[in-house]
XYZ file of C-alpha atoms in Angstrom:
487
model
C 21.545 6.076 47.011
C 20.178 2.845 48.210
C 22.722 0.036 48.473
C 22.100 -3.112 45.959
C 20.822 -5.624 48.426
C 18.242 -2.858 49.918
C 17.126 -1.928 46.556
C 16.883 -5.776 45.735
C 15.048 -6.161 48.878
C 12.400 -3.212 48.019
C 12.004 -4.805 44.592
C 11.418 -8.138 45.638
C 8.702 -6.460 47.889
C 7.173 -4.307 44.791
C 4.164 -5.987 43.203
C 4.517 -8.048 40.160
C 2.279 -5.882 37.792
C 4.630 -3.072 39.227
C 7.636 -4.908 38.387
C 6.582 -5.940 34.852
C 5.430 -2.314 34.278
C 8.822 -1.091 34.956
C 10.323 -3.305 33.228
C 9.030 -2.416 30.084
C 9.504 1.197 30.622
C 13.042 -0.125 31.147
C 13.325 -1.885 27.471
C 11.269 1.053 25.831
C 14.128 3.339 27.657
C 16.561 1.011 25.516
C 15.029 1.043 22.507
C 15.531 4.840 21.922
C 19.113 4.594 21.346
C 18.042 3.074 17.518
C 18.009 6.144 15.215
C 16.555 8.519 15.291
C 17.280 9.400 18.363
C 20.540 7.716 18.384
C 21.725 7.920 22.311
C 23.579 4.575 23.387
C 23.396 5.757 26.823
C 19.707 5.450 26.827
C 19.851 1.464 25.724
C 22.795 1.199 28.395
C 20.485 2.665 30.953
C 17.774 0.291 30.029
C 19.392 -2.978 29.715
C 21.572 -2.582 32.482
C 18.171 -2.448 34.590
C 17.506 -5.737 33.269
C 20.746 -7.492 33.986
C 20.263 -5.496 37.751
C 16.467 -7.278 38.158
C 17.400 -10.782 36.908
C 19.601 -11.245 39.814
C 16.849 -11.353 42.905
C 14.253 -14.088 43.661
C 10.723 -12.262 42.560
C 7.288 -12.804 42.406
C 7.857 -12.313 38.114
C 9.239 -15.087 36.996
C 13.042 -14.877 34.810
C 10.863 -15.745 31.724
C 8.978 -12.661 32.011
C 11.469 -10.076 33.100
C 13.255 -11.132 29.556
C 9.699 -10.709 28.082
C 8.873 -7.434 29.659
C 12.135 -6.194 28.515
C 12.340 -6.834 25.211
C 8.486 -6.467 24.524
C 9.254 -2.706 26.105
C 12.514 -2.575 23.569
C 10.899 -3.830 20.476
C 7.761 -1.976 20.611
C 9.601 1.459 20.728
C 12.420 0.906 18.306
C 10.218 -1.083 15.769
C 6.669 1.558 16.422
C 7.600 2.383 12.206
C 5.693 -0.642 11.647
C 2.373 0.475 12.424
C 3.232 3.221 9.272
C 2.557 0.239 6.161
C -0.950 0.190 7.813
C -1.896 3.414 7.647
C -0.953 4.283 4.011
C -4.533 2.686 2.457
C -6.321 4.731 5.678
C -9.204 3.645 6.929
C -9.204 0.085 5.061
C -6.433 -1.133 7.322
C -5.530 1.610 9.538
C -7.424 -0.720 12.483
C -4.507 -3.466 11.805
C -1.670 -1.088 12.919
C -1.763 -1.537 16.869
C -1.917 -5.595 16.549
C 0.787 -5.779 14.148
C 2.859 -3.802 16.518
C 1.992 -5.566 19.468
C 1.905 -8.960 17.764
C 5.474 -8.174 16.459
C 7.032 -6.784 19.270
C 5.708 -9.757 21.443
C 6.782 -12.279 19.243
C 10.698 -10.997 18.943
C 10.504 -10.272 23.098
C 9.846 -14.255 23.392
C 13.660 -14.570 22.434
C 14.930 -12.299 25.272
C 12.290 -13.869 27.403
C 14.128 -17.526 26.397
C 17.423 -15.607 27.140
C 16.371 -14.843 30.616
C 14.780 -18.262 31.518
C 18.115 -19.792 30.684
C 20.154 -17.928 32.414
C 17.940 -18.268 35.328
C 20.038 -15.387 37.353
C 23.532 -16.416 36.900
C 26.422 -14.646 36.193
C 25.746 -11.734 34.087
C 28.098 -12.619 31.964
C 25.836 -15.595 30.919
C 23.193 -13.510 30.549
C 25.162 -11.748 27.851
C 26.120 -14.517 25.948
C 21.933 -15.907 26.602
C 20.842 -12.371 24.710
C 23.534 -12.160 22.077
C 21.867 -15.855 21.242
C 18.117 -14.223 21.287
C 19.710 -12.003 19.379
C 21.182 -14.476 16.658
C 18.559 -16.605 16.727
C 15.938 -13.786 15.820
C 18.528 -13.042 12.794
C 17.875 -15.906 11.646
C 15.074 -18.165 12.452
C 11.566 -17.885 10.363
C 13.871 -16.179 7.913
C 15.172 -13.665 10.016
C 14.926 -10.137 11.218
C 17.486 -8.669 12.025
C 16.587 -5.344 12.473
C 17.620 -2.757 15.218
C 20.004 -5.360 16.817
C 21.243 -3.435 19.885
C 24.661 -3.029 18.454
C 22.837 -0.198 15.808
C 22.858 2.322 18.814
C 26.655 2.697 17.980
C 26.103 3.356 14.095
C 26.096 7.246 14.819
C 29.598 7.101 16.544
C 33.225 6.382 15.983
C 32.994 3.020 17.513
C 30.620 1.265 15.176
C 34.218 1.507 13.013
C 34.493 -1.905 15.295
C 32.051 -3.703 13.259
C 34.863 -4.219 10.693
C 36.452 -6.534 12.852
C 33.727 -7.955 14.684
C 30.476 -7.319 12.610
C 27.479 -6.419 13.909
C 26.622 -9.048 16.178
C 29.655 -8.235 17.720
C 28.482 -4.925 18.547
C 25.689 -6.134 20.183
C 27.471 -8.363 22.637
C 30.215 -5.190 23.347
C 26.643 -3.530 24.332
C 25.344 -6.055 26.514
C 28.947 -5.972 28.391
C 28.927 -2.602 28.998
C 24.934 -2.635 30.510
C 26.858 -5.648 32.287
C 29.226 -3.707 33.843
C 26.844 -0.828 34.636
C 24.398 -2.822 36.430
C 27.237 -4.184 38.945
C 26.625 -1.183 40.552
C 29.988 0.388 40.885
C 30.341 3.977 40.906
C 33.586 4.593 38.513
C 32.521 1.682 35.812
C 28.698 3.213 35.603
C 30.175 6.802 35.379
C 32.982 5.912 32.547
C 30.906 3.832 30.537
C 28.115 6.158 30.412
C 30.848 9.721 30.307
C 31.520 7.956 26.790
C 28.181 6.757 25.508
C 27.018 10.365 26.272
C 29.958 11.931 24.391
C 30.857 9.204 21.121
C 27.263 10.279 19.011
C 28.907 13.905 18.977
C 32.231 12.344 17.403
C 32.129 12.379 13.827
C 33.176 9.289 12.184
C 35.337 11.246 9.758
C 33.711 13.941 9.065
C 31.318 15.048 5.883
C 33.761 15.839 2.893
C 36.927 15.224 5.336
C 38.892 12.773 2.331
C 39.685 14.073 -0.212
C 37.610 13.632 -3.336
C 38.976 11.048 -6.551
C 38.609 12.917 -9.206
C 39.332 9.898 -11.546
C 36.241 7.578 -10.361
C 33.370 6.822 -12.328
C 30.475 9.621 -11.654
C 26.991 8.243 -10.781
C 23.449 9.662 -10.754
C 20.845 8.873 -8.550
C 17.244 9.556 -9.406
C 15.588 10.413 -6.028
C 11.763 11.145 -7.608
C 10.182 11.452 -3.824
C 7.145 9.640 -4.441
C 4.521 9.519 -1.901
C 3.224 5.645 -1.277
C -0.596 6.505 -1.974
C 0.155 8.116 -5.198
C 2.955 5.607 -6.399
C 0.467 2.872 -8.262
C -2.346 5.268 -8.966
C -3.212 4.533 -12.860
C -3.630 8.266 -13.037
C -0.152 9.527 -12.014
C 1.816 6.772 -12.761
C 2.632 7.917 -16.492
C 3.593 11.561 -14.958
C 6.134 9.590 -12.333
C 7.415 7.393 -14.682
C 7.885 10.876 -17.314
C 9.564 12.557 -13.441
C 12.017 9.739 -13.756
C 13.195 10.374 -17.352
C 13.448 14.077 -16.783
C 16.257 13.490 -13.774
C 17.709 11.329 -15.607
C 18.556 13.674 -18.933
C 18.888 16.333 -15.932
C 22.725 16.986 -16.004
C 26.006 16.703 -18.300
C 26.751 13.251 -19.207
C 27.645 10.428 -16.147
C 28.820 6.669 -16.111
C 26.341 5.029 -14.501
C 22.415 6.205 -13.224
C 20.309 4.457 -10.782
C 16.623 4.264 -10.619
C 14.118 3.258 -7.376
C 13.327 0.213 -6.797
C 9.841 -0.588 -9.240
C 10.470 3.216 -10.433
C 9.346 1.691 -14.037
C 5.519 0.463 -14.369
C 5.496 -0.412 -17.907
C 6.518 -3.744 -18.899
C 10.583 -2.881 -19.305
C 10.752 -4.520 -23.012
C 8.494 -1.656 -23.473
C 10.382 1.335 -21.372
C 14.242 0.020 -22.199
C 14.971 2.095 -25.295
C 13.286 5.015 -24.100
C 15.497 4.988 -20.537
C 18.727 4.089 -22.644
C 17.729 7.539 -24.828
C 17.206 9.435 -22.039
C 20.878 7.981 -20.288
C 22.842 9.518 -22.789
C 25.200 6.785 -22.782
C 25.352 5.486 -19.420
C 23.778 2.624 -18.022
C 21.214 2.864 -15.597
C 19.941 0.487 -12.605
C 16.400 0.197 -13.073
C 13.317 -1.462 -10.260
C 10.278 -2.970 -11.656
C 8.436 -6.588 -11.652
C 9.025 -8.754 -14.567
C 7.208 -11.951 -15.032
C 9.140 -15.901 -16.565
C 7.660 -17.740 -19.108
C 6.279 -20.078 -16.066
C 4.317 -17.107 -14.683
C 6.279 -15.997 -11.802
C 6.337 -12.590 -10.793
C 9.804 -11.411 -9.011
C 10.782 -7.897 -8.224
C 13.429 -7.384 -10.469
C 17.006 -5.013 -10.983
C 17.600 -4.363 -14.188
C 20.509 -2.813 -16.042
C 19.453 -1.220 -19.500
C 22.826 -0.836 -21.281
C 23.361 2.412 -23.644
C 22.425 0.586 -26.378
C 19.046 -0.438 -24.819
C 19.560 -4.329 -24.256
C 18.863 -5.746 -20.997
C 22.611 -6.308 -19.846
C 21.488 -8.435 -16.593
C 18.699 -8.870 -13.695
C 18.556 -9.939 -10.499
C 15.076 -10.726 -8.533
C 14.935 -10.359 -4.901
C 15.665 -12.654 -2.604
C 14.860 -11.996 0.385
C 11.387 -11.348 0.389
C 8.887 -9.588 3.343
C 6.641 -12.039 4.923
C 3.288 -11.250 4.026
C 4.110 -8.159 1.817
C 5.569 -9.884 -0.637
C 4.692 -13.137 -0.050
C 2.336 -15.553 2.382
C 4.141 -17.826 4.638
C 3.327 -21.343 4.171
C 0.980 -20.226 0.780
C 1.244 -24.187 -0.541
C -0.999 -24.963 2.292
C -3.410 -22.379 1.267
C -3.396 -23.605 -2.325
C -4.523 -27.249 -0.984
C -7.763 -26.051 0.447
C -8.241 -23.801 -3.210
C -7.585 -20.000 -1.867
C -4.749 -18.574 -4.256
C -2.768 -15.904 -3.192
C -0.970 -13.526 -5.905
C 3.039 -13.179 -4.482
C 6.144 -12.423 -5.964
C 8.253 -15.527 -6.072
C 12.072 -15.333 -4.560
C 15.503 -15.350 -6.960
C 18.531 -17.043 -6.478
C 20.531 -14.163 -4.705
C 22.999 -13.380 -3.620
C 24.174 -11.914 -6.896
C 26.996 -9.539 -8.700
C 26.531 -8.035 -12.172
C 29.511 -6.539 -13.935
C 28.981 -3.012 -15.586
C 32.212 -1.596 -17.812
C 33.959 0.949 -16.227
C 32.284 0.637 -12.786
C 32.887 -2.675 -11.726
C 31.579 -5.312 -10.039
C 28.462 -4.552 -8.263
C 26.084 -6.690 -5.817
C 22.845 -5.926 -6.331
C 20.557 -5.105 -3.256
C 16.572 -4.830 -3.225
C 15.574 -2.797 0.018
C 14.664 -5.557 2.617
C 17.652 -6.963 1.532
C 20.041 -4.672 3.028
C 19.214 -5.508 6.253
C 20.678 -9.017 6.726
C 24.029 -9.245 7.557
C 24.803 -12.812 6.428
C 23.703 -11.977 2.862
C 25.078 -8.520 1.989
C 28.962 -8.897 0.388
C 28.132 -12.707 0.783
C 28.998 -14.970 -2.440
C 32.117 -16.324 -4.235
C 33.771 -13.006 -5.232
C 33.925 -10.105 -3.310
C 32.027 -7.149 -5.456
C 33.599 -3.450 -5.994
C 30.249 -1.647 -4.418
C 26.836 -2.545 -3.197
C 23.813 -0.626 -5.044
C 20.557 -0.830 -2.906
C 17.444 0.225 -4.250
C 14.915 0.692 -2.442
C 11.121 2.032 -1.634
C 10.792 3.676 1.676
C 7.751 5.189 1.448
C 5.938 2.779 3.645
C 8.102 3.415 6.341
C 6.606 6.756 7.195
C 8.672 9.870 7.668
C 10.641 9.970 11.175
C 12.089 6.226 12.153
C 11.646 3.841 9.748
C 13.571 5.406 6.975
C 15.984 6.632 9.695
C 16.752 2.970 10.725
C 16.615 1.602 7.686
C 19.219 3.846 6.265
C 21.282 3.306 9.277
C 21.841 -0.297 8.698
C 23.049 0.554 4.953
C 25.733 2.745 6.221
C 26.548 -0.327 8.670
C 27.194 -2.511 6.074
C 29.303 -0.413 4.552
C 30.889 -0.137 7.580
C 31.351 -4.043 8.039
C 32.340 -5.104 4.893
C 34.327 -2.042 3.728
C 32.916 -1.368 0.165
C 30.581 2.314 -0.572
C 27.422 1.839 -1.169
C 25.135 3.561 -3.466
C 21.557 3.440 -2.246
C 18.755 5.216 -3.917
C 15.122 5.683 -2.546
C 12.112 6.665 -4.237
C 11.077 8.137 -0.740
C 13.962 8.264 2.034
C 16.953 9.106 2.144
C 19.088 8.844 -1.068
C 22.768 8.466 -0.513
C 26.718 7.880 -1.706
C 27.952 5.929 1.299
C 31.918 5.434 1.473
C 33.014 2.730 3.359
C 33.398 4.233 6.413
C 29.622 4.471 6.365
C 30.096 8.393 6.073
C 27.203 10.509 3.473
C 28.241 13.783 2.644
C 26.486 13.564 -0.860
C 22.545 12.370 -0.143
C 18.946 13.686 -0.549
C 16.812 13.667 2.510
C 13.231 12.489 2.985
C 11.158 15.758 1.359
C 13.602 16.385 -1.088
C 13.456 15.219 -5.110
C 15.905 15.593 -7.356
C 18.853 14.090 -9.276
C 22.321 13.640 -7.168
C 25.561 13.318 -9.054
C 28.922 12.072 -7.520
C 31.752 10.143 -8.001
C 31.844 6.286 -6.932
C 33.793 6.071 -3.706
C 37.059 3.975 -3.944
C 36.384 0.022 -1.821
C 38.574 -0.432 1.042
C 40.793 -3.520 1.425
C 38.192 -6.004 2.571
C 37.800 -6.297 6.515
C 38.987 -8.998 8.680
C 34.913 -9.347 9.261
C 34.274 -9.746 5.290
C 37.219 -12.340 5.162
C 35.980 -14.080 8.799
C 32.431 -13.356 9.511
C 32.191 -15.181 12.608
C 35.761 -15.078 13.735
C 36.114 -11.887 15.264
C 32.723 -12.551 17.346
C 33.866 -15.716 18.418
C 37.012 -14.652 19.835
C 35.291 -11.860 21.556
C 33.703 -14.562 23.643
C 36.240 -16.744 24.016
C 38.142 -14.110 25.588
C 35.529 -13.104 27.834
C 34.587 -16.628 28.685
C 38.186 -16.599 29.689
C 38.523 -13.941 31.571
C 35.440 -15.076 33.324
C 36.846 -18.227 34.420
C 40.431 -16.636 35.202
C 38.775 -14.331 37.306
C 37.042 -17.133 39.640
C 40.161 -19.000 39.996
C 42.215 -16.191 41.527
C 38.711 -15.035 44.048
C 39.115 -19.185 44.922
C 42.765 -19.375 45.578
């Protein structure tokens, strides 16, 4: 094997098209340890090429080594998004390969900030540079934080870490170990990677390992498997909505049922009674759109109580750019185009339901933002997460977007109950484990009893605690280290 400074010195030599080509390959090689494929060695691989090119003077400037590296990461673990496209065929189909490429450039300009300030410094800069991409992405434009590179660990027994440290956390433990990888030491490289290969074949705990509460509240979950083009035809929607009841009468009595989210296309004054008859006594989470007296439109959670009454709603909060609404729409209105959008609630939210508990409602989208899951003034007794995955596709974007469920389970120690009208339907304890779930192509109606909360985690109580001693330590360590190397 070449020695660093004579691989440097053959990279410095390589052209810069050559350089930014392998680059990319480099974050694309990273972005396939996000589920499905789930390998954390792969993203360890990739990034730690990055750390090991920001080092030499180049013809490709820092800026664009960042770029090339996270436009290569972002355009394979986020490729679902070409799938919303492609659902109305033809019409929009064309769309699909500049929304990818518009999207994955635009989150790669973080990484390509990261890179430009750290400007080939200590690596350990560099980490703290990307785990600020990485926040800042979370966050700015109103966020997206989706497949942050500490998901590749979700599969394994050490995204159990994320209850201490969250999830951001977990991404800066990744960038450390790429870190250490790219120093170029033989017995660091061949540990770290030993157990990134090995930790996705250690169960978490596994399926069915605890035993089972007999005493807890039994659920239903209506999983009607709904495909996207057939969902708001005005010729099927009467037979879907008819699907629904029939799961839901499907099965002895239970406490509590849970619909899709916008599983009910009639005005819900008009389906309540009809639900609450078919719920034979339980109460039962229902999706659809409701409309105030001011003539806003919100996608709403409902709970239809056994009598029929509306109990309590919640409209989504967190709504998708330009699916559910138009950035910056007010400016539109100015020059007379009018745009129709759902309008955003008030969340975050908790609605209590006798004999279950406390719950905090969740409207798909939503369960992807750390800083608003489990967030408000009490701390709820589950999370229920509705949801419509059917324009994710069928391989990775209902993969990843069920992974991120089971890590906020994970992080904030409560189960989750998380029902899909296409995707994966699930009982998540609060170790983010899913023994009782429906997969993609299945339909049906899955009962099972309400998993018990854990005592909440020192990252529910502290959310930025744990992440900020993590680099306070390492910041530390750093400077620790470069005092003894001077004396």
């Amino acid at each position: 094997m070449l020695e660093p400074s004579a691989a440097h010195r053959l990279w410095a030599q390589a052209p810069a098209w050559g350089q930014g080509a392998l680059t990319v390959a480099a974050g694309g090689l990273a972005g396939l340890g996000q589920a499905p494929v789930d390998q954390p060695a792969l993203t360890l691989v990739g990034l730690a090429f990055g750390f090991w090119i920001i080092r030499p003077q180049t013809r490709l400037p820092h800026f664009w080594r960042g770029l090339g590296l996270g436009f290569g990461y972002f355009l394979v673990a986020l490729a679902w998004i070409v799938e919303p496209f492609l659902v109305e065929g033809r019409g929009t189909a064309w769309v699909a390969p500049f929304a990818l490429l518009a999207m994955a450039g635009g989150l790669a300009l973080f990484w390509g900030g990261a890179f430009a300030l750290a400007r080939g410094r200590v690596r350990l800069w560099v980490c703290l540079a990307l785990l600020a991409a990485e926040l800042a992405r979370s966050y700015l434009f109103t966020g997206f934080p989706w497949a942050l590179l500490g998901y590749v660990w979700i599969d394994t027994i050490a995204y159990q870490l994320a209850a201490i440290i969250g999830p951001h956390g977990m991404s800066l433990l990744t960038l450390i170990l790429a870190a250490l990888i790219a120093r170029g030491r033989v017995m660091p490289r061949l540990v770290i990677l030993t157990l990134s290969l090995a930790l996705p074949f250690v169960p978490v705990q596994g399926p069915g390992s605890g035993p089972v509460d007999e005493n807890r509240p039994i659920v239903r979950l209506i999983h009607p498997n709904v495909a996207q083009e057939n969902k708001w035809n005005p010729d099927k929607t009467q037979a879907i909505y008819q699907r629904h009841l029939s799961l839901t009468h499907a099965g002895p009595a239970v406490d509590l049922i849970i619909w899709p989210e916008t599983s009910v296309y009639l005005p819900i004054e008009l389906a309540r009674r009809e639900i609450a008859g078919a719920a034979q006594g339980a109460h039962v989470v229902v999706g659809y759109q409701s409309r105030n007296p001011a003539g806003q439109y919100f996608n709403t959670l409902g709970v239809v109580a056994p009598q029929g009454e509306i109990q309590g709603e919640y409209h989504k909060s967190r709504l998708v750019p330009f699916g559910e609404y138009l950035p910056l729409s007010h400016l539109a209105r100015a020059f007379g185009y009018d745009f129709p959008e759902f309008s955003a609630g008030s969340g975050p939210a908790q609605i209590d339901i006798e004999g279950i508990g406390r719950l905090q409602p969740l409207i798909c989208y939503e369960g992807i933002f750390p800083q608003f899951v489990g967030r408000g003034d009490t701390r709820p007794d589950l999370l229920v997460l509705i949801t419509n995955d059917g324009w994710f596709g069928e391989g990775q974007g209902p993969a990843q977007h069920f992974a991120q469920a089971r890590a906020r389970a994970v992080e904030l120690g409560l189960p989750m109950l998380r029902v899909a009208n296409r995707g994966v339907t699930a009982v998540i304890d609060p170790w983010g484990r899913s023994s009782d779930r429906l997969d993609l192509h299945e339909r049906g109606a899955l009962d099972a009893p309400i998993p018990r909360p854990r005592l909440a985690t020192f990252y529910a109580k502290n959310p930025w605690l744990g992440l900020l001693t993590l680099v306070g330590v390492l910041i530390l360590g750093h400077f620790y280290r470069r005092g003894r190397d001077y004396h």
